[in-house]
mmCIF file of C-alpha atoms (C1' of nucleotides) in Angstrom:
data_model
loop_
_atom_site.group_PDB
_atom_site.id
_atom_site.type_symbol
_atom_site.label_atom_id
_atom_site.label_comp_id
_atom_site.label_asym_id
_atom_site.label_seq_id
_atom_site.Cartn_x
_atom_site.Cartn_y
_atom_site.Cartn_z
ATOM 1 C CA MET Q 104 0.028 -0.023 -0.053
ATOM 2 C CA ILE Q 105 1.495 3.165 -0.965
ATOM 3 C CA ARG Q 106 -0.958 5.885 -0.074
ATOM 4 C CA GLY Q 107 -0.227 8.854 2.079
ATOM 5 C CA GLY Q 108 3.576 8.652 1.759
ATOM 6 C CA ARG Q 109 3.945 5.647 4.169
ATOM 7 C CA ARG Q 110 4.685 2.522 2.594
ATOM 8 C CA VAL Q 111 3.793 -0.759 4.166
ATOM 9 C CA GLU Q 112 6.083 -3.620 3.440
ATOM 10 C CA PRO Q 113 4.468 -6.970 2.585
ATOM 11 C CA SER Q 114 6.917 -8.775 4.964
ATOM 12 C CA SER Q 115 5.371 -6.630 7.758
ATOM 13 C CA CYS Q 116 2.050 -7.985 7.167
ATOM 14 C CA ALA Q 117 0.634 -10.984 8.756
ATOM 15 C CA SER Q 118 -1.331 -12.036 5.803
ATOM 16 C CA MET Q 119 -2.150 -11.150 2.147
ATOM 17 C CA SER Q 120 -5.409 -9.524 3.273
ATOM 18 C CA GLU Q 121 -3.368 -7.064 5.287
ATOM 19 C CA TRP Q 122 -1.234 -5.842 2.467
ATOM 20 C CA LEU Q 123 -3.062 -6.692 -0.883
ATOM 21 C CA TYR Q 124 -6.362 -6.089 0.672
ATOM 22 C CA SER Q 125 -5.246 -2.855 2.196
ATOM 23 C CA LEU Q 126 -6.798 -1.946 -1.112
ATOM 24 C CA VAL Q 127 -9.287 -0.093 1.146
ATOM 25 C CA GLY Q 128 -7.669 2.360 3.360
ATOM 26 C CA GLU Q 129 -9.362 4.424 5.916
ATOM 27 C CA ASN Q 130 -11.995 5.305 3.385
ATOM 28 C CA MET Q 131 -13.061 4.079 0.033
ATOM 29 C CA LYS Q 132 -11.229 6.567 -2.020
ATOM 30 C CA THR Q 133 -7.635 5.436 -0.973
ATOM 31 C CA VAL Q 134 -7.415 2.633 -3.374
ATOM 32 C CA SER Q 135 -4.039 1.565 -4.383
ATOM 33 C CA THR Q 136 -3.736 2.553 -8.085
ATOM 34 C CA GLN Q 137 -0.849 0.255 -8.152
ATOM 35 C CA LEU Q 138 -2.495 -2.875 -7.376
ATOM 36 C CA LEU Q 139 -5.430 -2.073 -9.545
ATOM 37 C CA GLU Q 140 -2.890 -1.558 -12.410
ATOM 38 C CA ARG Q 141 -1.251 -4.991 -11.525
ATOM 39 C CA ILE Q 142 -4.542 -6.855 -11.270
ATOM 40 C CA ALA Q 143 -5.491 -5.260 -14.567
ATOM 41 C CA ASP Q 144 -2.161 -6.262 -16.241
ATOM 42 C CA ARG Q 145 -2.718 -9.813 -15.050
ATOM 43 C CA LEU Q 146 -6.285 -9.877 -16.445
ATOM 44 C CA LYS Q 147 -5.156 -8.203 -19.533
ATOM 45 C CA ALA Q 148 -2.664 -10.973 -20.304
ATOM 46 C CA MET Q 149 -5.545 -13.505 -20.175
ATOM 47 C CA ALA Q 150 -8.156 -11.348 -22.008
ATOM 48 C CA ASP Q 151 -7.242 -12.544 -25.638
ATOM 49 C CA PRO Q 152 -8.672 -15.581 -27.361
ATOM 50 C CA MET Q 153 -5.353 -16.523 -28.722
ATOM 51 C CA ARG Q 154 -3.633 -16.444 -25.515
ATOM 52 C CA LEU Q 155 -6.411 -18.361 -23.863
ATOM 53 C CA HIS Q 156 -6.042 -20.923 -26.478
ATOM 54 C CA ILE Q 157 -2.407 -21.302 -25.843
ATOM 55 C CA LEU Q 158 -3.061 -21.544 -22.187
ATOM 56 C CA HIS Q 159 -5.520 -24.170 -22.758
ATOM 57 C CA CYS Q 160 -3.120 -26.001 -24.706
ATOM 58 C CA LEU Q 161 -0.648 -26.082 -22.015
ATOM 59 C CA GLN Q 162 -3.261 -27.353 -19.653
ATOM 60 C CA SER Q 163 -2.307 -30.826 -20.729
ATOM 61 C CA GLY Q 164 1.307 -30.301 -20.215
ATOM 62 C CA GLU Q 165 4.375 -28.458 -21.590
ATOM 63 C CA HIS Q 166 4.982 -27.989 -25.098
ATOM 64 C CA ASN Q 167 7.536 -26.244 -27.290
ATOM 65 C CA VAL Q 168 6.738 -23.377 -29.543
ATOM 66 C CA ASN Q 169 6.558 -25.245 -32.671
ATOM 67 C CA ASP Q 170 3.967 -27.573 -31.158
ATOM 68 C CA ILE Q 171 2.037 -24.750 -29.872
ATOM 69 C CA LEU Q 172 1.648 -22.932 -33.139
ATOM 70 C CA GLN Q 173 0.487 -26.006 -34.803
ATOM 71 C CA LEU Q 174 -2.125 -26.468 -32.062
ATOM 72 C CA VAL Q 175 -3.477 -22.896 -32.152
ATOM 73 C CA GLY Q 176 -2.867 -22.497 -36.032
ATOM 74 C CA SER Q 177 -1.112 -18.981 -36.137
ATOM 75 C CA SER Q 178 2.308 -17.900 -37.249
ATOM 76 C CA GLN Q 179 5.333 -18.352 -35.367
ATOM 77 C CA ALA Q 180 6.111 -14.668 -34.652
ATOM 78 C CA ASN Q 181 2.610 -14.281 -33.431
ATOM 79 C CA VAL Q 182 2.635 -17.141 -31.027
ATOM 80 C CA SER Q 183 6.050 -16.097 -29.840
ATOM 81 C CA LYS Q 184 4.905 -12.643 -28.901
ATOM 82 C CA HIS Q 185 1.914 -13.911 -27.098
ATOM 83 C CA LEU Q 186 3.949 -16.392 -25.109
ATOM 84 C CA ALA Q 187 6.305 -13.397 -24.256
ATOM 85 C CA VAL Q 188 3.106 -11.727 -22.828
ATOM 86 C CA LEU Q 189 2.071 -14.668 -20.931
ATOM 87 C CA LYS Q 190 5.605 -15.084 -19.502
ATOM 88 C CA LYS Q 191 5.907 -11.550 -18.453
ATOM 89 C CA ALA Q 192 2.704 -11.748 -16.574
ATOM 90 C CA GLY Q 193 3.921 -14.829 -14.820
ATOM 91 C CA LEU Q 194 1.373 -17.142 -16.358
ATOM 92 C CA VAL Q 195 3.748 -19.271 -17.873
ATOM 93 C CA SER Q 196 7.459 -20.241 -17.577
ATOM 94 C CA CYS Q 197 9.754 -21.908 -20.016
ATOM 95 C CA ARG Q 198 12.800 -24.055 -20.150
ATOM 96 C CA ARG Q 199 15.345 -24.899 -22.859
ATOM 97 C CA SER Q 200 15.934 -28.112 -24.414
ATOM 98 C CA GLY Q 201 18.398 -28.096 -27.139
ATOM 99 C CA THR Q 202 17.056 -25.733 -29.663
ATOM 100 C CA SER Q 203 13.567 -26.049 -28.470
ATOM 101 C CA VAL Q 204 12.044 -24.049 -25.833
ATOM 102 C CA TYR Q 205 9.231 -25.685 -23.766
ATOM 103 C CA TYR Q 206 6.460 -23.679 -22.162
ATOM 104 C CA PHE Q 207 4.438 -24.741 -19.316
ATOM 105 C CA ILE Q 208 1.714 -23.256 -16.986
ATOM 106 C CA ALA Q 209 3.192 -21.369 -14.038
ATOM 107 C CA ASP Q 210 -0.007 -20.469 -12.189
ATOM 108 C CA GLU Q 211 -2.907 -23.093 -12.361
ATOM 109 C CA ASP Q 212 -5.120 -20.478 -10.955
ATOM 110 C CA ILE Q 213 -5.798 -19.073 -14.479
ATOM 111 C CA PHE Q 214 -8.060 -22.131 -14.973
ATOM 112 C CA SER Q 215 -9.969 -21.365 -12.079
ATOM 113 C CA ILE Q 216 -10.652 -17.847 -13.477
ATOM 114 C CA CYS Q 217 -11.601 -19.395 -16.712
ATOM 115 C CA ARG Q 218 -13.964 -21.510 -14.931
ATOM 116 C CA ILE Q 219 -15.613 -18.759 -13.004
ATOM 117 C CA CYS Q 220 -16.073 -16.838 -16.300
ATOM 118 C CA CYS Q 221 -17.665 -19.875 -17.981
ATOM 119 C CA ASP Q 222 -20.086 -20.084 -15.022
ATOM 120 C CA GLY Q 223 -20.844 -16.529 -15.159
ATOM 121 C CA LEU Q 224 -21.524 -16.899 -19.030
ATOM 122 C CA GLN Q 225 -23.742 -19.747 -18.328
ATOM 123 C CA ARG Q 226 -25.633 -17.913 -15.766
ATOM 124 C CA GLN Q 227 -26.125 -14.961 -18.026
ATOM 125 C CA LEU Q 228 -27.358 -17.047 -20.802
ATOM 126 C CA ASP Q 229 -29.790 -18.890 -18.637
ATOM 127 C CA ALA Q 230 -31.286 -15.699 -17.311
ATOM 128 C CA ASP Q 231 -31.530 -14.062 -20.823
ATOM 129 C CA ARG Q 232 -33.358 -17.069 -22.048
ATOM 130 C CA ALA Q 233 -35.568 -16.986 -19.033
ATOM 131 C CA THR Q 234 -36.313 -13.233 -19.750
ATOM 132 C CA ILE Q 235 -37.069 -13.825 -23.445
ATOM 133 C CA GLU Q 236 -39.364 -16.819 -22.708
ATOM 134 C CA GLN Q 237 -41.256 -14.790 -20.144
ATOM 135 C CA GLY Q 238 -41.490 -11.763 -22.495
ATOM 136 C CA ARG Q 239 -42.628 -14.108 -25.194
ATOM 137 C CA ALA Q 240 -45.272 -15.406 -22.968
ATOM 138 C CA GLU Q 241 -46.511 -12.042 -21.984
ATOM 139 C CA MET Q 242 -46.743 -11.245 -25.730
ATOM 140 C CA MET Q 243 -48.761 -14.442 -26.293
ATOM 141 C CA ARG Q 244 -51.155 -13.317 -23.589
ATOM 142 C CA GLY Q 245 -51.386 -9.900 -24.916
ATOM 143 C CA SER Q 246 -52.330 -11.149 -28.309
ATOM 144 C CA GLY Q 247 -54.788 -13.600 -27.053
ATOM 145 C CA GLU Q 248 -57.001 -10.874 -25.454
ATOM 146 C CA MET F 193 6.369 -29.117 -11.944
ATOM 147 C CA ILE F 194 3.393 -29.176 -13.871
ATOM 148 C CA ARG F 195 3.864 -31.028 -17.106
ATOM 149 C CA GLY F 196 2.185 -34.209 -17.286
ATOM 150 C CA GLY F 197 -1.514 -34.007 -18.153
ATOM 151 C CA ARG F 198 -3.395 -32.980 -15.331
ATOM 152 C CA ARG F 199 -6.810 -31.626 -16.120
ATOM 153 C CA VAL F 200 -8.878 -29.331 -14.005
ATOM 154 C CA GLU F 201 -12.522 -30.739 -13.898
ATOM 155 C CA PRO F 202 -15.078 -27.925 -13.000
ATOM 156 C CA SER F 203 -17.257 -29.377 -10.216
ATOM 157 C CA SER F 204 -20.266 -28.299 -12.306
ATOM 158 C CA CYS F 205 -19.090 -29.532 -15.427
ATOM 159 C CA ALA F 206 -22.102 -31.774 -15.740
ATOM 160 C CA SER F 207 -24.290 -28.845 -16.487
ATOM 161 C CA MET F 208 -21.871 -26.937 -18.532
ATOM 162 C CA SER F 209 -20.299 -29.649 -20.472
ATOM 163 C CA GLU F 210 -22.932 -29.686 -23.157
ATOM 164 C CA TRP F 211 -22.228 -26.143 -24.347
ATOM 165 C CA LEU F 212 -19.383 -24.404 -22.501
ATOM 166 C CA TYR F 213 -17.046 -27.343 -22.299
ATOM 167 C CA SER F 214 -17.539 -28.094 -25.819
ATOM 168 C CA LEU F 215 -14.225 -26.244 -25.367
ATOM 169 C CA VAL F 216 -12.573 -29.487 -25.671
ATOM 170 C CA GLY F 217 -14.057 -31.832 -28.528
ATOM 171 C CA GLU F 218 -12.614 -35.182 -29.464
ATOM 172 C CA ASN F 219 -9.034 -33.777 -29.466
ATOM 173 C CA MET F 220 -7.362 -30.797 -28.010
ATOM 174 C CA LYS F 221 -7.267 -28.711 -31.348
ATOM 175 C CA THR F 222 -11.138 -28.454 -31.639
ATOM 176 C CA VAL F 223 -11.530 -25.538 -29.243
ATOM 177 C CA SER F 224 -14.580 -23.381 -29.548
ATOM 178 C CA THR F 225 -13.249 -20.038 -30.829
ATOM 179 C CA GLN F 226 -16.644 -18.505 -29.704
ATOM 180 C CA LEU F 227 -16.073 -19.593 -26.181
ATOM 181 C CA LEU F 228 -12.641 -18.211 -26.069
ATOM 182 C CA GLU F 229 -13.743 -14.904 -27.411
ATOM 183 C CA ARG F 230 -16.541 -14.538 -24.941
ATOM 184 C CA ILE F 231 -14.185 -15.573 -21.984
ATOM 185 C CA ALA F 232 -11.870 -12.939 -23.461
ATOM 186 C CA ASP F 233 -14.485 -10.259 -23.751
ATOM 187 C CA ARG F 234 -15.373 -10.916 -19.947
ATOM 188 C CA LEU F 235 -11.779 -10.564 -18.811
ATOM 189 C CA LYS F 236 -11.261 -7.670 -21.045
ATOM 190 C CA ALA F 237 -14.079 -5.774 -19.386
ATOM 191 C CA MET F 238 -12.469 -6.167 -16.048
ATOM 192 C CA ALA F 239 -8.840 -5.652 -17.188
ATOM 193 C CA ASP F 240 -8.811 -1.907 -16.581
ATOM 194 C CA PRO F 241 -7.675 -0.136 -13.530
ATOM 195 C CA MET F 242 -10.498 2.407 -13.899
ATOM 196 C CA ARG F 243 -13.134 -0.175 -14.314
ATOM 197 C CA LEU F 244 -11.694 -2.289 -11.392
ATOM 198 C CA HIS F 245 -11.845 0.895 -9.275
ATOM 199 C CA ILE F 246 -15.436 1.344 -10.157
ATOM 200 C CA LEU F 247 -16.225 -2.377 -9.515
ATOM 201 C CA HIS F 248 -14.527 -2.070 -6.102
ATOM 202 C CA CYS F 249 -16.616 1.089 -5.189
ATOM 203 C CA LEU F 250 -19.746 -0.842 -6.052
ATOM 204 C CA GLN F 251 -18.696 -3.708 -3.837
ATOM 205 C CA SER F 252 -20.151 -1.881 -0.855
ATOM 206 C CA GLY F 253 -23.352 -1.300 -2.439
ATOM 207 C CA GLU F 254 -25.111 0.411 -5.253
ATOM 208 C CA HIS F 255 -24.198 3.874 -6.416
ATOM 209 C CA ASN F 256 -25.261 6.591 -8.836
ATOM 210 C CA VAL F 257 -22.933 7.821 -11.423
ATOM 211 C CA ASN F 258 -22.255 10.969 -9.797
ATOM 212 C CA ASP F 259 -21.170 9.379 -6.578
ATOM 213 C CA ILE F 260 -19.094 6.904 -8.617
ATOM 214 C CA LEU F 261 -17.166 9.596 -10.588
ATOM 215 C CA GLN F 262 -16.432 11.327 -7.275
ATOM 216 C CA LEU F 263 -15.128 8.104 -5.795
ATOM 217 C CA VAL F 264 -12.894 7.345 -8.765
ATOM 218 C CA GLY F 265 -12.038 10.858 -9.460
ATOM 219 C CA SER F 266 -12.592 10.768 -13.119
ATOM 220 C CA SER F 267 -14.724 12.667 -15.597
ATOM 221 C CA GLN F 268 -18.446 11.954 -16.274
ATOM 222 C CA ALA F 269 -18.103 11.006 -19.734
ATOM 223 C CA ASN F 270 -15.356 8.705 -18.988
ATOM 224 C CA VAL F 271 -17.089 6.901 -16.091
ATOM 225 C CA SER F 272 -20.440 6.800 -18.041
ATOM 226 C CA LYS F 273 -18.444 4.939 -20.840
ATOM 227 C CA HIS F 274 -16.715 2.560 -18.621
ATOM 228 C CA LEU F 275 -20.167 1.673 -16.835
ATOM 229 C CA ALA F 276 -21.573 0.993 -20.347
ATOM 230 C CA VAL F 277 -18.543 -1.329 -21.002
ATOM 231 C CA LEU F 278 -19.188 -3.014 -17.682
ATOM 232 C CA LYS F 279 -22.786 -3.230 -18.271
ATOM 233 C CA LYS F 280 -22.454 -4.615 -21.717
ATOM 234 C CA ALA F 281 -20.164 -7.389 -20.285
ATOM 235 C CA GLY F 282 -22.896 -8.255 -17.710
ATOM 236 C CA LEU F 283 -20.790 -7.437 -14.638
ATOM 237 C CA VAL F 284 -23.062 -4.675 -13.429
ATOM 238 C CA SER F 285 -26.735 -3.675 -13.778
ATOM 239 C CA CYS F 286 -28.500 -0.324 -13.097
ATOM 240 C CA ARG F 287 -31.705 0.864 -12.196
ATOM 241 C CA ARG F 288 -33.387 4.336 -12.636
ATOM 242 C CA SER F 289 -34.626 6.287 -9.812
ATOM 243 C CA GLY F 290 -35.625 9.975 -10.735
ATOM 244 C CA THR F 291 -32.836 11.506 -12.720
ATOM 245 C CA SER F 292 -30.170 9.353 -11.199
ATOM 246 C CA VAL F 293 -29.180 6.021 -12.414
ATOM 247 C CA TYR F 294 -27.804 3.684 -9.708
ATOM 248 C CA TYR F 295 -25.405 0.939 -10.791
ATOM 249 C CA PHE F 296 -24.932 -2.361 -8.893
ATOM 250 C CA ILE F 297 -22.857 -5.409 -9.179
ATOM 251 C CA ALA F 298 -24.443 -8.057 -11.237
ATOM 252 C CA ASP F 299 -21.967 -10.655 -10.908
ATOM 253 C CA GLU F 300 -20.253 -11.201 -7.510
ATOM 254 C CA ASP F 301 -17.724 -13.735 -9.117
ATOM 255 C CA ILE F 302 -15.743 -10.703 -10.326
ATOM 256 C CA PHE F 303 -14.461 -10.368 -6.660
ATOM 257 C CA SER F 304 -13.478 -13.868 -6.572
ATOM 258 C CA ILE F 305 -11.377 -13.298 -9.813
ATOM 259 C CA CYS F 306 -9.730 -10.392 -8.258
ATOM 260 C CA ARG F 307 -9.054 -12.386 -5.069
ATOM 261 C CA ILE F 308 -7.497 -15.104 -7.325
ATOM 262 C CA CYS F 309 -5.390 -12.413 -8.972
ATOM 263 C CA CYS F 310 -4.180 -10.838 -5.814
ATOM 264 C CA ASP F 311 -3.253 -14.401 -4.534
ATOM 265 C CA GLY F 312 -1.080 -14.945 -7.715
ATOM 266 C CA LEU F 313 0.557 -11.619 -7.325
ATOM 267 C CA GLN F 314 1.376 -12.378 -3.801
ATOM 268 C CA ARG F 315 2.852 -15.691 -4.675
ATOM 269 C CA GLN F 316 4.800 -14.346 -7.500
ATOM 270 C CA LEU F 317 6.329 -11.471 -5.120
ATOM 271 C CA ASP F 318 7.304 -14.323 -2.574
ATOM 272 C CA ALA F 319 8.827 -16.184 -5.099
ATOM 273 C CA ASP F 320 10.874 -13.303 -6.515
ATOM 274 C CA ARG F 321 11.857 -12.356 -3.026
ATOM 275 C CA ALA F 322 12.961 -15.925 -2.416
ATOM 276 C CA THR F 323 14.906 -16.090 -5.625
ATOM 277 C CA ILE F 324 16.655 -12.812 -4.925
ATOM 278 C CA GLU F 325 17.619 -13.660 -1.472
ATOM 279 C CA GLN F 326 19.057 -17.109 -2.319
ATOM 280 C CA GLY F 327 21.019 -15.443 -5.310
ATOM 281 C CA ARG F 328 22.283 -12.925 -2.805
ATOM 282 C CA ALA F 329 23.332 -15.466 -0.240
ATOM 283 C CA GLU F 330 25.177 -17.282 -3.016
ATOM 284 C CA MET F 331 27.013 -14.112 -4.324
ATOM 285 C CA MET F 332 28.003 -13.538 -0.499
ATOM 286 C CA ARG F 333 29.508 -17.118 -0.277
ATOM 287 C CA GLY F 334 31.264 -16.775 -3.512
ATOM 288 C CA SER F 335 32.981 -13.479 -2.351
ATOM 289 C CA GLY F 336 33.868 -15.090 0.980
ATOM 290 C CA GLU F 337 36.081 -17.709 -0.669
ATOM 291 C "C1'" DA L 139 -43.728 24.525 -21.857
ATOM 292 C "C1'" DG L 140 -39.283 25.725 -20.059
ATOM 293 C "C1'" DG L 141 -35.382 25.291 -16.972
ATOM 294 C "C1'" DA L 142 -32.533 22.433 -13.948
ATOM 295 C "C1'" DT L 143 -30.006 18.242 -13.071
ATOM 296 C "C1'" DA L 144 -28.224 13.650 -14.241
ATOM 297 C "C1'" DT L 145 -26.682 10.732 -17.566
ATOM 298 C "C1'" DA L 146 -25.487 8.997 -22.214
ATOM 299 C "C1'" DT L 147 -23.515 9.527 -26.696
ATOM 300 C "C1'" DA L 148 -20.711 11.509 -30.515
ATOM 301 C "C1'" DA L 149 -16.529 13.274 -32.486
ATOM 302 C "C1'" DC L 150 -11.878 13.498 -31.881
ATOM 303 C "C1'" DT L 151 -6.743 12.560 -30.408
ATOM 304 C "C1'" DA L 152 -3.432 9.641 -28.552
ATOM 305 C "C1'" DT L 153 -1.947 5.403 -27.438
ATOM 306 C "C1'" DA L 154 -2.005 0.540 -27.174
ATOM 307 C "C1'" DT L 155 -2.465 -3.945 -29.249
ATOM 308 C "C1'" DG L 156 -2.747 -7.869 -32.722
ATOM 309 C "C1'" DC L 157 -1.013 -9.420 -36.697
ATOM 310 C "C1'" DC L 158 2.250 -10.098 -40.650
ATOM 311 C "C1'" DG L 159 6.734 -10.185 -43.152
ATOM 312 C "C1'" DA L 160 11.602 -9.962 -42.521
ATOM 313 C "C1'" DT L 161 15.524 -10.355 -39.833
ATOM 314 C "C1'" DG L 162 18.599 -11.701 -36.081
ATOM 315 C "C1'" DG L 163 20.669 -14.984 -32.715
ATOM 316 C "C1'" DA L 164 21.194 -19.403 -30.370
ATOM 317 C "C1'" DG L 165 21.950 -24.356 -30.143
ATOM 318 C "C1'" DG L 166 23.014 -28.936 -32.563
ATOM 319 C "C1'" DG L 167 24.851 -31.856 -36.367
ATOM 320 C "C1'" DC L 168 28.111 -32.177 -40.219
ATOM 321 C "C1'" DG R 283 33.655 -23.369 -39.754
ATOM 322 C "C1'" DC R 284 28.987 -23.981 -42.093
ATOM 323 C "C1'" DC R 285 24.452 -24.898 -42.449
ATOM 324 C "C1'" DC R 286 20.026 -25.979 -40.383
ATOM 325 C "C1'" DT R 287 16.313 -25.679 -37.147
ATOM 326 C "C1'" DC R 288 13.920 -23.220 -33.686
ATOM 327 C "C1'" DC R 289 12.647 -19.172 -31.588
ATOM 328 C "C1'" DA R 290 12.899 -13.990 -30.386
ATOM 329 C "C1'" DT R 291 12.688 -9.567 -32.078
ATOM 330 C "C1'" DC R 292 11.974 -5.402 -35.159
ATOM 331 C "C1'" DG R 293 9.241 -2.542 -38.571
ATOM 332 C "C1'" DG R 294 4.979 -1.624 -40.511
ATOM 333 C "C1'" DC R 295 0.041 -1.526 -40.666
ATOM 334 C "C1'" DA R 296 -4.816 -1.979 -39.220
ATOM 335 C "C1'" DT R 297 -7.672 -1.723 -35.549
ATOM 336 C "C1'" DA R 298 -9.171 -1.022 -30.828
ATOM 337 C "C1'" DT R 299 -9.307 1.580 -26.705
ATOM 338 C "C1'" DA R 300 -9.046 5.225 -22.958
ATOM 339 C "C1'" DG R 301 -9.415 9.922 -22.567
ATOM 340 C "C1'" DT R 302 -11.223 14.681 -23.456
ATOM 341 C "C1'" DT R 303 -14.747 18.256 -25.189
ATOM 342 C "C1'" DA R 304 -19.141 19.064 -26.659
ATOM 343 C "C1'" DT R 305 -23.602 17.704 -27.425
ATOM 344 C "C1'" DA R 306 -27.999 14.988 -26.914
ATOM 345 C "C1'" DT R 307 -31.347 12.802 -23.972
ATOM 346 C "C1'" DA R 308 -34.172 12.004 -20.006
ATOM 347 C "C1'" DT R 309 -36.357 13.144 -15.711
ATOM 348 C "C1'" DC R 310 -38.277 16.237 -12.407
ATOM 349 C "C1'" DC R 311 -39.863 20.833 -10.991
ATOM 350 C "C1'" DT R 312 -42.343 25.151 -11.411
#
DNA sequence: AGGATATATAACTATATGCCGATGGAGGGC
DNA sequence: GCCCTCCATCGGCATATAGTTATATATCCT
């Protein structure tokens, strides 16, 4: 937390909630801009269909770049850049073996996030469908009068 | 390490498998591009510091636009546009009361996602610190010989 | 109706991002 | 050394996005 000139070191906090969740200071307005940016960066790294595809490919285990670009069906340069983004965000890591570079998931939590998103999409669709069906029923009743 | 095919099975997969988890078809390559795009859109809606700030403000309860722009300290037009993005993504909803429009969280799961991101950041920082400390210790030993 | 307030939208600029083609650099086999 | 494979990076182009200013819309009040 870096508000008001005083800086609280993570090590001096008992738990994450004390540091990261010092998100909220004395009042609602003192939110750490830094933290918001870092969360945003992390989400931004995931918020791309191609990168999600790559992550999904790596879910089954590590792969080298050549394998990945075959799996996702894109150019080498493009995949390489996306991998660089994922790596910079700490979502994947890599190791060298000969001329190949093998990438693997560094943070399994990304799949939890994906699942939460899928659940949300599902709920949203269910709600939309219910709304439409209800509306349709009302229209039917209206035309019946 | 993570390689070796571990797969995260969603607990509620039974209900989702038909549509959402058509993600994985017979083989790994048949991933629904549509689903990846929709997940990406949802994450993209969250992946912005200003929008995260707004969401955080709404965590305590509904607020009208004027309150929100005071809380986050931005212009009316900008906040309004961000709210439109969040609404389109289904993350917030709103209701009208007089001339005011009150926005509120439509999907509490976003906070779970934030929480996961914070956990990840924390782990990452801890790992970085450990690496640096270990490296420093090795350097110390090296100079001592 | 007309004015006041609250919110949404349009037009525009600056910046960021995704993609491609071409080039550079690292490791392995000859 | 030379070449080959694999990967990373650069320059360029097209699009997308955050931000601002100005304008439009909606509701309430008199």
